[in-house]
PDB file of C-alpha atoms in Angstrom:
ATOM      1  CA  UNK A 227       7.416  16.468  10.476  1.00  0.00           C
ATOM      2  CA  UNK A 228       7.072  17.848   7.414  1.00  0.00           C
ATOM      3  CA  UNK A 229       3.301  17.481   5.651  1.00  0.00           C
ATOM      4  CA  UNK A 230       3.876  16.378   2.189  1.00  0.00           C
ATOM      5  CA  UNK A 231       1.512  14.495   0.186  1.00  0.00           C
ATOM      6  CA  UNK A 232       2.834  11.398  -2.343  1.00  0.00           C
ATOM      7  CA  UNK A 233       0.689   9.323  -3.929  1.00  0.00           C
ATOM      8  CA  UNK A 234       0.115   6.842  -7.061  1.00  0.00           C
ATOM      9  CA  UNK A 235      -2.701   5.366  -8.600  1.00  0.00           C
ATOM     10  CA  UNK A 236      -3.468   2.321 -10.478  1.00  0.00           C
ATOM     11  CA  UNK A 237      -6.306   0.995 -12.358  1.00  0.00           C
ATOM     12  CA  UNK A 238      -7.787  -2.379 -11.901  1.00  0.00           C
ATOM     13  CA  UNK A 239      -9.659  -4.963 -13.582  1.00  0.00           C
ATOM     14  CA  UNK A 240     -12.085  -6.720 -11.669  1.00  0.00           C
ATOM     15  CA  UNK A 241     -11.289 -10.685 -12.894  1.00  0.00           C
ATOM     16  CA  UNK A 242     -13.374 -13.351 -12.920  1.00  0.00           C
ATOM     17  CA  UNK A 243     -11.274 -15.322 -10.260  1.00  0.00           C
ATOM     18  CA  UNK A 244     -11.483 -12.411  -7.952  1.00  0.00           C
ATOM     19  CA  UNK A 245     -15.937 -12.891  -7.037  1.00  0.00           C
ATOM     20  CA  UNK A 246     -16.927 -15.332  -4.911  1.00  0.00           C
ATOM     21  CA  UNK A 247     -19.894 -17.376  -4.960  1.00  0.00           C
ATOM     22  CA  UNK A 248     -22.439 -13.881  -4.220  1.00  0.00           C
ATOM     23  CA  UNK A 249     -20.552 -12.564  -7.299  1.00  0.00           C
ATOM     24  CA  UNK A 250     -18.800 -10.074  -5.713  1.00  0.00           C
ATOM     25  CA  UNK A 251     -15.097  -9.278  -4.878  1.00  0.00           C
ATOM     26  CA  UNK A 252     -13.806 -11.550  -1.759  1.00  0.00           C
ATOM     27  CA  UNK A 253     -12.148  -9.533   0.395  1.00  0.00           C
ATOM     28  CA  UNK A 254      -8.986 -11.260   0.441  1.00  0.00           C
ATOM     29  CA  UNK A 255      -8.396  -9.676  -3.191  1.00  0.00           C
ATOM     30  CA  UNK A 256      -8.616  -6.664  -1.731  1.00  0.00           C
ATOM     31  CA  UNK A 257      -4.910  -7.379  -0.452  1.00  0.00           C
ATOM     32  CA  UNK A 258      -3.706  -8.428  -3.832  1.00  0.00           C
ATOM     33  CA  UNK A 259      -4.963  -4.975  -4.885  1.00  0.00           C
ATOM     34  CA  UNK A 260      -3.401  -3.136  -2.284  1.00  0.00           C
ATOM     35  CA  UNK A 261       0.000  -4.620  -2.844  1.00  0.00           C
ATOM     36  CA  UNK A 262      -0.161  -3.702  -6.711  1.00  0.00           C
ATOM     37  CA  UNK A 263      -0.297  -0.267  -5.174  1.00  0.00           C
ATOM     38  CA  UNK A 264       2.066  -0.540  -3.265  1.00  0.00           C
ATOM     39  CA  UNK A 265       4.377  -1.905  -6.131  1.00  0.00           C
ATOM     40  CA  UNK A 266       3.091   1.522  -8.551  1.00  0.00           C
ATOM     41  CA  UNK A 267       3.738   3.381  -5.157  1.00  0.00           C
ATOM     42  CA  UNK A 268       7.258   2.369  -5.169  1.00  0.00           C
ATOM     43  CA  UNK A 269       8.352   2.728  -8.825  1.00  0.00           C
ATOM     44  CA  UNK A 270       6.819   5.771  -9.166  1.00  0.00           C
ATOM     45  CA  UNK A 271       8.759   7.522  -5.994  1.00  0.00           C
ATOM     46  CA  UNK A 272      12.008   6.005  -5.509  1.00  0.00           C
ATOM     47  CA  UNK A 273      10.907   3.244  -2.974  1.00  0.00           C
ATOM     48  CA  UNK A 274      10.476   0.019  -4.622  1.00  0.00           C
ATOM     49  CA  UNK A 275      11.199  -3.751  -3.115  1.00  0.00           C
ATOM     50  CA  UNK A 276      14.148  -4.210  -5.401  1.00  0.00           C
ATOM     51  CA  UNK A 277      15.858  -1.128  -3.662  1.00  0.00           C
ATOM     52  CA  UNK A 278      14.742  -2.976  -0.214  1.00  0.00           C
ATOM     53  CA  UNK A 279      16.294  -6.239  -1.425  1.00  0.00           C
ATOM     54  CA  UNK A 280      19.509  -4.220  -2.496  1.00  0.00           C
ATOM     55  CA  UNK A 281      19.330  -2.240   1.147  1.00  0.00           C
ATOM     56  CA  UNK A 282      18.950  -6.157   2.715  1.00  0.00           C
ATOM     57  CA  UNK A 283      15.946  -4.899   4.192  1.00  0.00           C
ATOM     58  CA  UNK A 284      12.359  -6.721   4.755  1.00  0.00           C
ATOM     59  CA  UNK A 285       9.222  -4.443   5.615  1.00  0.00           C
ATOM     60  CA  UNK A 286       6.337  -7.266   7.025  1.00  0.00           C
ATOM     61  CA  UNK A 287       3.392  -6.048   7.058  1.00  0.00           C
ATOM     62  CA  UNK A 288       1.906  -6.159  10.926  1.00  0.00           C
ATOM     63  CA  UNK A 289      -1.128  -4.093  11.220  1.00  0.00           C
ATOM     64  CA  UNK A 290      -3.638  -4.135   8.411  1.00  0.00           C
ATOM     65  CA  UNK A 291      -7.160  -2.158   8.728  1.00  0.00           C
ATOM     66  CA  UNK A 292     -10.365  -2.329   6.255  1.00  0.00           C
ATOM     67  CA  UNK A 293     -13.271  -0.848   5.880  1.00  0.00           C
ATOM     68  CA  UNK A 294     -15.078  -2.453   2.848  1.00  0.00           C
ATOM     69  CA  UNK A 295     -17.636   0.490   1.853  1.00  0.00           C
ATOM     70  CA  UNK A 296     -19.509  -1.412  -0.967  1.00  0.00           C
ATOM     71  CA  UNK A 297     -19.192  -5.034  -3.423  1.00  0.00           C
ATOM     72  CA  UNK A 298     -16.972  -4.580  -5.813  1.00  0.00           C
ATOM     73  CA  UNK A 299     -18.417  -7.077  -8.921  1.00  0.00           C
ATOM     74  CA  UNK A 300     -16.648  -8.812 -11.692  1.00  0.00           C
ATOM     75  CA  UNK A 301     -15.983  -6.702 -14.961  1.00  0.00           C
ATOM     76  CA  UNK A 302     -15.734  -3.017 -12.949  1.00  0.00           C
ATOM     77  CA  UNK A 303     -12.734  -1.249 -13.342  1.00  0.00           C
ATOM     78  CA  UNK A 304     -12.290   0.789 -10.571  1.00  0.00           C
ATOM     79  CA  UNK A 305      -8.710   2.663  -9.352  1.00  0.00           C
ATOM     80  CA  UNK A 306      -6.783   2.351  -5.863  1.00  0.00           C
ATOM     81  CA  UNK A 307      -5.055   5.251  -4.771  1.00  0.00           C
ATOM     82  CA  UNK A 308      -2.329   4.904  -2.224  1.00  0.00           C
ATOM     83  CA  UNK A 309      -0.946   7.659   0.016  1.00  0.00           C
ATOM     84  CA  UNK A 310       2.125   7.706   1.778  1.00  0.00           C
ATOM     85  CA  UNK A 311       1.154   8.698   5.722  1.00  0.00           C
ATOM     86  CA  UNK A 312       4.473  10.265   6.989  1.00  0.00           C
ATOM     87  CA  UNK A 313       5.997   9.111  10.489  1.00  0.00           C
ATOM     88  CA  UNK A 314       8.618   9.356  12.726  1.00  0.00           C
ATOM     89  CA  UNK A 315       8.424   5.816  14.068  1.00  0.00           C
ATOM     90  CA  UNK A 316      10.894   3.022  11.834  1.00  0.00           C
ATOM     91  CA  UNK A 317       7.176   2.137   9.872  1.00  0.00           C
ATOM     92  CA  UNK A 318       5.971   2.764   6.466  1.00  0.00           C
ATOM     93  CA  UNK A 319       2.435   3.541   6.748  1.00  0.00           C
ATOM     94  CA  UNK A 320       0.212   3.567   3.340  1.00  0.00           C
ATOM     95  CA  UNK A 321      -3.483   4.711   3.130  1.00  0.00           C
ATOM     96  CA  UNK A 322      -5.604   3.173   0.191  1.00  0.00           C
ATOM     97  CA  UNK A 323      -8.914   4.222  -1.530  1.00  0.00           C
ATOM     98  CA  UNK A 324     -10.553   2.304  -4.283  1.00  0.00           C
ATOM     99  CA  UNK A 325     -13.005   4.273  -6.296  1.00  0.00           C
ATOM    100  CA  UNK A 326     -14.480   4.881  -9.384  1.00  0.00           C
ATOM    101  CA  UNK A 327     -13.966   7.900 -10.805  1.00  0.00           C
ATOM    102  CA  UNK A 328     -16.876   8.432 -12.954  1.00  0.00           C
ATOM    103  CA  UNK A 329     -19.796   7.761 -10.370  1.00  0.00           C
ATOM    104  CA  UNK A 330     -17.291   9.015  -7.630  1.00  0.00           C
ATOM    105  CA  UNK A 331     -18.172   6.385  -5.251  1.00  0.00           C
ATOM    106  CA  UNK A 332     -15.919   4.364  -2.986  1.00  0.00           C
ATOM    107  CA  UNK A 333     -15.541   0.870  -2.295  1.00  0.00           C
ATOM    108  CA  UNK A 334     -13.290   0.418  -0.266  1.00  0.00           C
ATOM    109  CA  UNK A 335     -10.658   2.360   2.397  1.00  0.00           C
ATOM    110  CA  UNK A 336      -8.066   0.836   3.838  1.00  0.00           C
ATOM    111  CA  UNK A 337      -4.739   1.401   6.135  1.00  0.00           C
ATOM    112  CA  UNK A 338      -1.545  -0.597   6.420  1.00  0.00           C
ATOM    113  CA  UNK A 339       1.433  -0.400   8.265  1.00  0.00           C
ATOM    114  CA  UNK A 340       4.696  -1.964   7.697  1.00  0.00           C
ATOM    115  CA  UNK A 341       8.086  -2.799   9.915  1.00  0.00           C
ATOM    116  CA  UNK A 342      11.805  -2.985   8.814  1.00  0.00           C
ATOM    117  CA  UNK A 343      13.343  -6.143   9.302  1.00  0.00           C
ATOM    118  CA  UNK A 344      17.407  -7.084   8.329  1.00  0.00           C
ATOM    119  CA  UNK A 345      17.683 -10.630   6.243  1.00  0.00           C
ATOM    120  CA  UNK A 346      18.686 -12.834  10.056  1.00  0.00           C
ATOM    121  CA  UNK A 347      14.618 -11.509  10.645  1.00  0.00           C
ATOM    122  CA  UNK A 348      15.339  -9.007  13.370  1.00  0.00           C
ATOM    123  CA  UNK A 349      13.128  -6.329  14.008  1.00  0.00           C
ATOM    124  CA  UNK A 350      15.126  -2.890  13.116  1.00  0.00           C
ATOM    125  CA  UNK A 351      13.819  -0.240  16.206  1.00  0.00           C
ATOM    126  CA  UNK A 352      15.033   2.592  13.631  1.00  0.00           C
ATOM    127  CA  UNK A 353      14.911   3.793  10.235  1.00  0.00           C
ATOM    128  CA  UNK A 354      17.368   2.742   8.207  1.00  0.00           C
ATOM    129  CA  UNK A 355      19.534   5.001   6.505  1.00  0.00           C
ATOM    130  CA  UNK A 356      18.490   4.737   2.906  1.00  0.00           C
ATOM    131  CA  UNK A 357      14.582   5.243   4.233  1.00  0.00           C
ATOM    132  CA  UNK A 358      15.894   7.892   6.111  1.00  0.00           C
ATOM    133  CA  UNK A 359      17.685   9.729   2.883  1.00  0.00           C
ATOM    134  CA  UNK A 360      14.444   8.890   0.453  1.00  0.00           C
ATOM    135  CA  UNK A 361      11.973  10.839   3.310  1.00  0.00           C
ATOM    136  CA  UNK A 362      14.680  13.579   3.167  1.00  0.00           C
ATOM    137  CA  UNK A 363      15.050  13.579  -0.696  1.00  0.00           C
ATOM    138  CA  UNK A 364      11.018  13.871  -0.297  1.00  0.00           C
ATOM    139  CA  UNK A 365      10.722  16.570   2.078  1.00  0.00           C
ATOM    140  CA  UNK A 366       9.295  13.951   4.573  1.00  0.00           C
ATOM    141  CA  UNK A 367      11.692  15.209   7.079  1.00  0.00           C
TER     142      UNK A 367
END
């Protein structure tokens, strides 16, 4: 496989109803944040849910890992990068990074990895063929 590097990132504002009572980002946010990037991610190259709605194709999310590095705290406005991890396997694997720029400290780092299911919710054991033509289109091949 082909190494080739796309990624997006997105800045984001740190609401009130994101702290918890310590006043500091709860970590179920964090996934909020991560699909946002995911969202950019996709409008940005080619890959977004409304072409996987067209396609008639679901991609659940069924591994998820986080390593929270420090508290994010209401009012910061820090950015997420999101990488696309190339594969051979029918998956879509994203890495994340939320940092701050400025003081060039990160918060958070994070890994998810993604299936392809048809609308009847079977499990697809390949690639299908639009995926296939974006990672070509890409050089991901």
């Amino acid at each position: 496989m082909k190494e080739q590097k796309l990624s997006a990132e997105k800045s984001i504002d740190i609401r009130f109803q994101d702290v918890d009572m310590m006043q500091v980002v709860w970590h179920g946010a964090y996934i909020t944040y991560m699909e946002d990037a995911r969202e950019a991610f996709g409008e940005q190259h080619g890959l977004s849910y409304k072409l996987f709605i067209a396609e008639k194709i679901m991609t659940p999310m069924v591994d998820m890992q986080v390593k929270y590095l420090r508290p994010l705290r209401y009012g910061m406005k820090p950015v997420i990068r999101i990488s696309y991890r190339p594969s051979d396997a029918a998956k879509i694997i994203f890495d994340y990074e939320i940092f701050d720029p400025e003081k060039g400290c990160v918060y958070l780092r994070a890994q998810t990895t993604q299936v392809f299911m048809d609308f009847d919710y079977n499990l697809l054991w390949y690639s299908p063929e639009f995926y296939l033509n974006w990672k070509k289109e890409h050089g991901l091949e």
